[in-house]
């Protein structure tokens, strides 16, 4: 497949190690002001500055909570101002771009929209970072082609996010494919982070798989956190609470620092 | 998963046999007037009245032919008027709905957009048949949920289309999952047709798999045809030529008639 | 991949249509004499002469019923003599070959043993039909290579059996891959039959998928039947009862006769 | 599924961290004395004492190199005596057990034999470590059931080995499923090691995926090494040369030491 823009040129160096680790954390969806406020306060206290939170949620069932929409964006705007954090939020509809871009510092293309080429082209015209999640069963090549769609429109500020692929395994929600991390680091100019929350679907697997992702060379992590995971409106099983997050974060930072020492 | 609208009610009859077979045929994409004209003339001569042809093509690579867009719609309009046929054409972008609906009698949601909920909701508000293809690796339940999204907005005129799922098999482009046909016929109120062109990716498999689909209870077929498949701008390997199509169609009709005799 | 023996030669005809339909039926496992006797009596009354029944059962869990072993072979021998039928029974262990061959007319290599090359070589040295099931996630090419292992030892009397592959779909036990039927008929000299019982895992799907298999060109079917499916020691959900079987068989025969008329 | 023996008891501690890292290395197959001798000499010089080398090779094609058989065992015996190393070798056939056990310190059940229950039962009766590779598309639960088969016969000295599962991805040979590592460490009493050679199929991915496996909590690694990978009779693409191995090993050891520091 032709990939002119995202691949490294022949004479570029191999894997570029970046000393900055990008940690994005937050609840699956923006549920209400209090959950968002307490979560961001906590994350900020740890020094984390990228906050995730979906205002528009693509849900398999039309009867599931669909996100707060504009009300959710409003909450994101408030915590952004109050805590001076950067917001990562998903875009599902080309008609929502303007509204989301007013708040979000990074616009996320979710798994279900990785093949949504009109949407890819639109975010390719933005002057804003794009987080591109891998499709539910996308090959690495298709995923890079999706990035190429964005890049071709002029926006090269793309972060790929591995979030697990669909296999026959039923014990975990998805199968986290860490093989893709060194492939992307070796072949392309793009950053790649890993989402162990969706990639496992189980809270107790998030710490070891976060460490594995870092060791594989990932540029960062995206982790779902909720003050009371058992009450979350979406993805509670895979969300960690504050204590759980702190423990994961401490070990991740320590490992990353160690790996980047020379 | 909750599915209120698409499932049969407890007291409804089992599989409803429909004596009409829906055959949709045409080139993968609208390439130019001549190909479209000769193909529709041929199909019309066989008595086929549903014509497929993509004006907007979702392609994995941004460097592949992306469809003629509005020019393609114009060609579809011309052949529609000339031959009095019904047009089936894919919609990828909510902003194209008006233009496509002026021409198309059935709007198609392709595999890559099965999880595109804003698009599903929009076609749910139309007073027009919707052809909903199964996602590349969607479960049957997720597919029915996508139909439920459409139905909830008021449009119950939904035809599902099985087009193969992604597996580890490499000899065929996809694995046609005919198991889903009786599942859908037994459990839901929806029609289901089968696309053996995408479901196999190989011309020589289209006839046997068309017959298998009909025997499994499918309500129809969607088949790619091209006057010169080796020159097609997309999906040539899986397109049949006029002679090939005639042979498939004759046997399909004969089998369908036989199965519906009592 | 090199496949010298099972592929058609360049000058051989395409699909060879065989007027005989091979129907193999019987319980998943030999449970006791009475079940076997009543089932064979019933099948014989329909004119079916190939009887399946496992004496040695490969079960995922060591705590599941493992088959009656030699006692099961004894029961098979008795019904074989009483009803003059042909026995199809699975072999899992090279050390059981002699015992099974005394009773079985067709030795079955199950899915879990498709890659068991020592076993394949041993049955390749027999002067007896071999039924080779496709591995749980085997590609068509790997399956043909397994047949090549058998053929290379001198035994060309091989029947392939498609029994569903493993995918992400959870509603059905496996995904029946009927694409493989025309591939095998077009490319190889081998017969191919279809097992809709394992290929769907659901009783209500067996009739439509049996018809689909025949329409796709399969040379036969292998179907699980039990006098009281709900009491079966293995695979009850996918077994049909006598009435159910009769209805399937009648329609299958009728379709096969129709398809072979000229 | 019932799993009485391999799961932790309710009152047992969570993940047990073992300070020993088990590194198994060697060529895919025993090809000749010289390759084996030079490889073992090299590995021994690094302090590695577990040597892999297949004498009996399960190969998809009957035309591929099938291993040297008894001659291969003889070579393994020689290097074992000369270098005082432990031998890991695969068993495919119950009839080879005695011969292999005279040489091997660990008997390996390969992917293709994970469902070979007669073989599992036989190695369950040995007084010898068993390395049980995950089946090509086995679920974690099926894999643990295979271990249960071994354990039930009395042999609890089982090491699981994740070697990648089959998915739709084509860039890598398999998809290494590291999710299974913490699942096994948290739930069972068994050790689990990772084979990044088969799990990726690409030499350049072995270092990052080895590090990832260790970070995920694996008890060890199994890595294919060959003095001249491009000349290897099997699996050359995924074998590393001596220099490559040394670099991987150094980083793996360093990471393991770091993770086990308190």
XYZ file of N, CA, C and O in Angstrom, chain A residues 58-156:
396
model
N -19.763 7.111 21.184
C -20.307 6.118 20.255
C -20.597 4.841 21.034
O -19.677 4.203 21.527
N -21.838 4.496 21.188
C -22.201 3.313 21.976
C -22.879 2.284 21.091
O -23.720 2.634 20.248
N -22.531 1.029 21.283
C -23.081 -0.035 20.453
C -24.612 -0.049 20.492
O -25.263 -0.233 19.468
N -25.172 0.171 21.664
C -26.626 0.163 21.781
C -27.187 1.575 21.840
O -26.675 2.421 22.566
N -28.273 1.818 21.115
C -28.885 3.156 21.182
C -29.523 3.427 22.544
O -29.871 4.572 22.842
N -29.657 2.389 23.364
C -30.268 2.567 24.682
C -29.220 2.858 25.758
O -29.559 3.106 26.900
N -27.934 2.785 25.405
C -26.885 3.104 26.375
C -26.707 4.617 26.457
O -27.055 5.346 25.535
N -26.113 5.044 27.546
C -25.798 6.459 27.757
C -24.950 6.985 26.590
O -23.908 6.414 26.275
N -25.426 8.026 25.935
C -24.782 8.508 24.708
C -23.856 9.710 24.923
O -23.393 10.319 23.955
N -23.603 10.027 26.169
C -22.767 11.206 26.442
C -23.648 12.427 26.644
O -24.807 12.457 26.212
N -23.082 13.436 27.289
C -23.871 14.636 27.607
C -23.903 15.632 26.454
O -24.588 16.645 26.526
N -23.113 15.386 25.407
C -23.119 16.310 24.269
C -22.606 17.681 24.658
O -21.603 17.799 25.370
N -23.295 18.729 24.229
C -22.828 20.097 24.470
C -22.654 20.397 25.950
O -21.742 21.126 26.346
N -23.521 19.828 26.754
C -23.400 20.005 28.204
C -22.055 19.440 28.688
O -21.397 20.006 29.568
N -21.661 18.317 28.075
C -20.370 17.722 28.424
C -19.211 18.625 28.025
O -18.238 18.780 28.772
N -19.328 19.232 26.851
C -18.274 20.163 26.412
C -18.156 21.328 27.393
O -17.056 21.794 27.698
N -19.302 21.778 27.870
C -19.323 22.895 28.816
C -18.543 22.537 30.093
O -17.738 23.331 30.612
N -18.768 21.317 30.569
C -18.062 20.864 31.779
C -16.552 20.784 31.507
O -15.739 21.205 32.331
N -16.212 20.271 30.332
C -14.791 20.188 29.980
C -14.153 21.580 29.955
O -13.030 21.780 30.424
N -14.898 22.541 29.400
C -14.378 23.912 29.342
C -14.125 24.455 30.756
O -13.098 25.092 31.012
N -15.055 24.164 31.637
C -14.896 24.682 33.007
C -13.661 24.105 33.697
O -12.866 24.833 34.281
N -13.496 22.780 33.626
C -12.329 22.205 34.315
C -11.028 22.613 33.618
O -9.989 22.757 34.267
N -11.105 22.787 32.326
C -9.908 23.229 31.604
C -9.424 24.589 32.131
O -8.237 24.790 32.397
N -10.391 25.500 32.291
C -10.038 26.822 32.792
C -9.566 26.762 34.242
O -8.563 27.348 34.619
N -10.300 26.024 35.023
C -9.990 25.974 36.458
C -8.619 25.357 36.734
O -7.881 25.809 37.597
N -8.279 24.282 35.988
C -7.050 23.540 36.314
C -5.928 23.716 35.303
O -4.864 23.141 35.471
N -6.205 24.462 34.242
C -5.182 24.666 33.211
C -4.634 23.337 32.683
O -3.432 23.053 32.771
N -5.542 22.502 32.209
C -5.145 21.203 31.648
C -5.467 21.197 30.161
O -6.155 22.081 29.644
N -4.961 20.147 29.480
C -5.263 19.981 28.067
C -6.340 18.902 27.940
O -6.296 17.886 28.625
N -7.276 19.156 27.044
C -8.442 18.273 26.920
C -8.333 17.401 25.660
O -8.021 17.895 24.579
N -8.602 16.096 25.861
C -8.667 15.151 24.748
C -10.110 14.667 24.665
O -10.632 14.115 25.635
N -10.765 14.904 23.537
C -12.168 14.496 23.477
C -12.494 13.977 22.077
O -11.934 14.430 21.077
N -13.397 13.027 22.041
C -13.684 12.318 20.796
C -14.662 13.075 19.912
O -15.630 13.673 20.376
N -14.410 12.970 18.609
C -15.308 13.558 17.628
C -15.881 12.436 16.780
O -15.171 11.532 16.351
N -17.197 12.439 16.606
C -17.871 11.388 15.850
C -18.548 11.915 14.600
O -18.993 11.158 13.758
N -18.718 13.225 14.530
C -19.594 13.791 13.513
C -18.931 15.066 12.986
O -18.556 15.942 13.769
N -18.793 15.151 11.666
C -18.151 16.343 11.096
C -18.843 17.636 11.534
O -18.216 18.690 11.606
N -20.132 17.548 11.858
C -20.869 18.755 12.232
C -20.529 19.241 13.636
O -20.899 20.341 14.037
N -19.840 18.391 14.420
C -19.487 18.786 15.788
C -18.086 19.373 15.895
O -17.646 19.739 16.989
N -17.371 19.411 14.781
C -15.955 19.792 14.865
C -15.755 21.147 15.524
O -14.950 21.300 16.441
N -16.518 22.128 15.083
C -16.296 23.469 15.621
C -16.472 23.501 17.135
O -15.621 24.001 17.864
N -17.569 22.915 17.588
C -17.842 22.918 19.030
C -16.749 22.212 19.823
O -16.278 22.716 20.854
N -16.338 21.060 19.345
C -15.321 20.305 20.086
C -13.974 21.021 20.058
O -13.266 21.070 21.062
N -13.675 21.606 18.914
C -12.365 22.266 18.796
C -12.225 23.488 19.695
O -11.113 23.878 20.042
N -13.338 24.070 20.067
C -13.244 25.203 20.994
C -12.708 24.770 22.359
O -12.137 25.560 23.092
N -12.935 23.520 22.689
C -12.534 23.024 24.007
C -11.322 22.105 23.942
O -10.411 22.191 24.774
N -11.322 21.209 22.957
C -10.309 20.161 22.953
C -8.967 20.639 22.407
O -8.917 21.386 21.443
N -7.894 20.170 23.055
C -6.532 20.421 22.563
C -6.087 19.289 21.652
O -5.213 19.458 20.807
N -6.678 18.126 21.888
C -6.425 16.977 21.022
C -7.790 16.398 20.662
O -8.591 16.106 21.549
N -8.047 16.257 19.367
C -9.316 15.634 18.983
C -9.053 14.147 18.732
O -8.085 13.768 18.089
N -9.921 13.346 19.297
C -9.762 11.897 19.197
C -10.695 11.334 18.141
O -11.873 11.648 18.091
N -10.131 10.498 17.270
C -10.935 9.692 16.360
C -10.998 8.309 16.992
O -9.955 7.658 17.169
N -12.165 7.873 17.366
C -12.300 6.590 18.049
C -12.209 5.417 17.075
O -12.256 5.591 15.855
N -12.099 4.225 17.658
C -11.993 2.990 16.870
C -13.055 2.866 15.805
O -12.783 2.460 14.688
N -14.278 3.189 16.183
C -15.397 2.987 15.264
C -15.352 3.958 14.081
O -16.071 3.780 13.112
N -14.535 4.976 14.178
C -14.455 5.953 13.090
C -13.114 5.939 12.347
O -12.854 6.826 11.549
N -12.315 4.925 12.594
C -11.012 4.897 11.927
C -11.161 4.822 10.408
O -10.296 5.269 9.660
N -12.263 4.225 9.947
C -12.507 4.132 8.501
C -13.438 5.248 8.003
O -13.939 5.184 6.891
N -13.721 6.219 8.854
C -14.639 7.298 8.486
C -13.827 8.384 7.761
O -13.389 9.369 8.354
N -13.651 8.182 6.448
C -12.716 9.022 5.707
C -13.120 10.490 5.629
O -12.260 11.369 5.696
N -14.410 10.826 5.510
C -14.740 12.260 5.521
C -14.325 12.925 6.834
O -13.812 14.050 6.840
N -14.481 12.207 7.929
C -14.085 12.750 9.224
C -12.561 12.889 9.304
O -12.033 13.901 9.787
N -11.852 11.881 8.794
C -10.378 11.960 8.790
C -9.900 13.165 7.992
O -8.987 13.894 8.401
N -10.540 13.379 6.843
C -10.119 14.514 6.019
C -10.371 15.844 6.742
O -9.547 16.760 6.666
N -11.502 15.926 7.445
C -11.804 17.178 8.153
C -10.782 17.458 9.251
O -10.316 18.585 9.391
N -10.445 16.437 10.045
C -9.459 16.715 11.105
C -8.077 16.930 10.491
O -7.207 17.549 11.114
N -7.890 16.453 9.271
C -6.625 16.705 8.581
C -6.459 18.169 8.210
O -5.355 18.630 7.926
N -7.572 18.889 8.213
C -7.500 20.314 7.874
C -7.380 21.197 9.121
O -7.278 22.423 9.009
N -7.412 20.585 10.280
C -7.311 21.355 11.519
C -5.856 21.639 11.857
O -4.952 20.905 11.462
N -5.669 22.651 12.653
C -4.347 22.958 13.192
C -4.350 22.513 14.647
O -4.327 23.321 15.571
N -4.443 21.204 14.813
C -4.653 20.647 16.155
C -4.190 19.198 16.149
O -4.300 18.515 15.130
N -3.663 18.757 17.292
C -3.248 17.350 17.412
C -4.457 16.425 17.224
O -5.551 16.712 17.706
N -4.188 15.287 16.561
C -5.242 14.274 16.381
C -4.767 12.961 17.004
O -3.638 12.517 16.765
N -5.625 12.384 17.817
C -5.347 11.060 18.384
C -6.175 10.062 17.588
O -7.409 10.101 17.616
N -5.503 9.166 16.882
C -6.203 8.230 15.993
C -6.153 6.820 16.554
O -5.114 6.163 16.533
N -7.284 6.364 17.063
C -7.337 5.006 17.612
C -7.407 3.984 16.482
O -7.955 4.256 15.415
N -6.851 2.825 16.758
C -6.887 1.741 15.778
C -8.297 1.175 15.707
O -8.967 0.993 16.727
N -8.760 0.851 14.505
C -10.078 0.251 14.335
C -10.180 -1.098 15.013
O -9.163 -1.778 15.219
N -11.394 -1.494 15.309
C -11.657 -2.727 16.073
C -10.948 -3.943 15.491
O -10.553 -4.842 16.207
N -10.845 -3.985 14.182
C -10.137 -5.119 13.586
C -9.311 -4.639 12.405
O -9.182 -5.319 11.403
N -8.730 -3.461 12.572
C -7.921 -2.897 11.490
C -6.527 -3.510 11.490
O -5.934 -3.724 12.548
N -6.003 -3.750 10.308
C -4.601 -4.132 10.216
C -3.747 -2.879 10.453
O -4.231 -1.747 10.345
N -2.491 -3.123 10.737
C -1.577 -1.992 10.946
C -1.530 -1.129 9.680
O -1.541 0.098 9.750
N -1.526 -1.778 8.541
C -1.440 -1.039 7.286
C -2.679 -0.146 7.056
O -2.569 0.985 6.590
N -3.853 -0.665 7.376
C -5.068 0.157 7.230
C -5.044 1.350 8.175
O -5.544 2.428 7.867
N -4.497 1.101 9.351
C -4.419 2.157 10.362
C -3.477 3.264 9.871
O -3.795 4.454 9.947
N -2.339 2.857 9.343
C -1.404 3.851 8.806
C -2.017 4.582 7.613
O -1.772 5.769 7.410
N -2.831 3.878 6.845
C -3.504 4.548 5.724
C -4.490 5.594 6.222
O -4.673 6.633 5.596
N -5.119 5.305 7.344
C -6.025 6.297 7.926
C -5.228 7.535 8.338
O -5.664 8.678 8.129
N -4.046 7.296 8.908
C -3.187 8.431 9.280
C -2.750 9.197 8.036
O -2.663 10.428 8.041
N -2.494 8.457 6.974
C -2.087 9.086 5.714
C -3.203 10.010 5.195
O -2.918 11.099 4.673
N -4.457 9.596 5.345
C -5.584 10.455 4.964
C -5.496 11.803 5.687
O -5.718 12.861 5.088
N -5.213 11.740 6.987
C -5.136 12.977 7.783
C -3.948 13.818 7.327
O -4.064 15.012 7.076
N -2.816 13.148 7.200
C -1.575 13.841 6.866
C -1.647 14.517 5.492
O -1.164 15.634 5.301
N -2.283 13.828 4.554
C -2.387 14.365 3.194
C -3.122 15.698 3.131
O -2.926 16.489 2.200
N -3.990 15.927 4.127
C -4.713 17.208 4.144
C -3.876 18.315 4.781
O -4.317 19.453 4.867
N -2.700 17.938 5.299
C -1.825 18.964 5.834
C -1.509 18.862 7.315
O -0.610 19.530 7.810
N -2.239 18.025 8.028
C -2.008 17.923 9.472
C -1.148 16.689 9.779
O -1.595 15.554 9.644
N 0.096 16.939 10.196
C 1.002 15.821 10.508
C 1.100 15.552 11.996
O 1.897 14.728 12.422
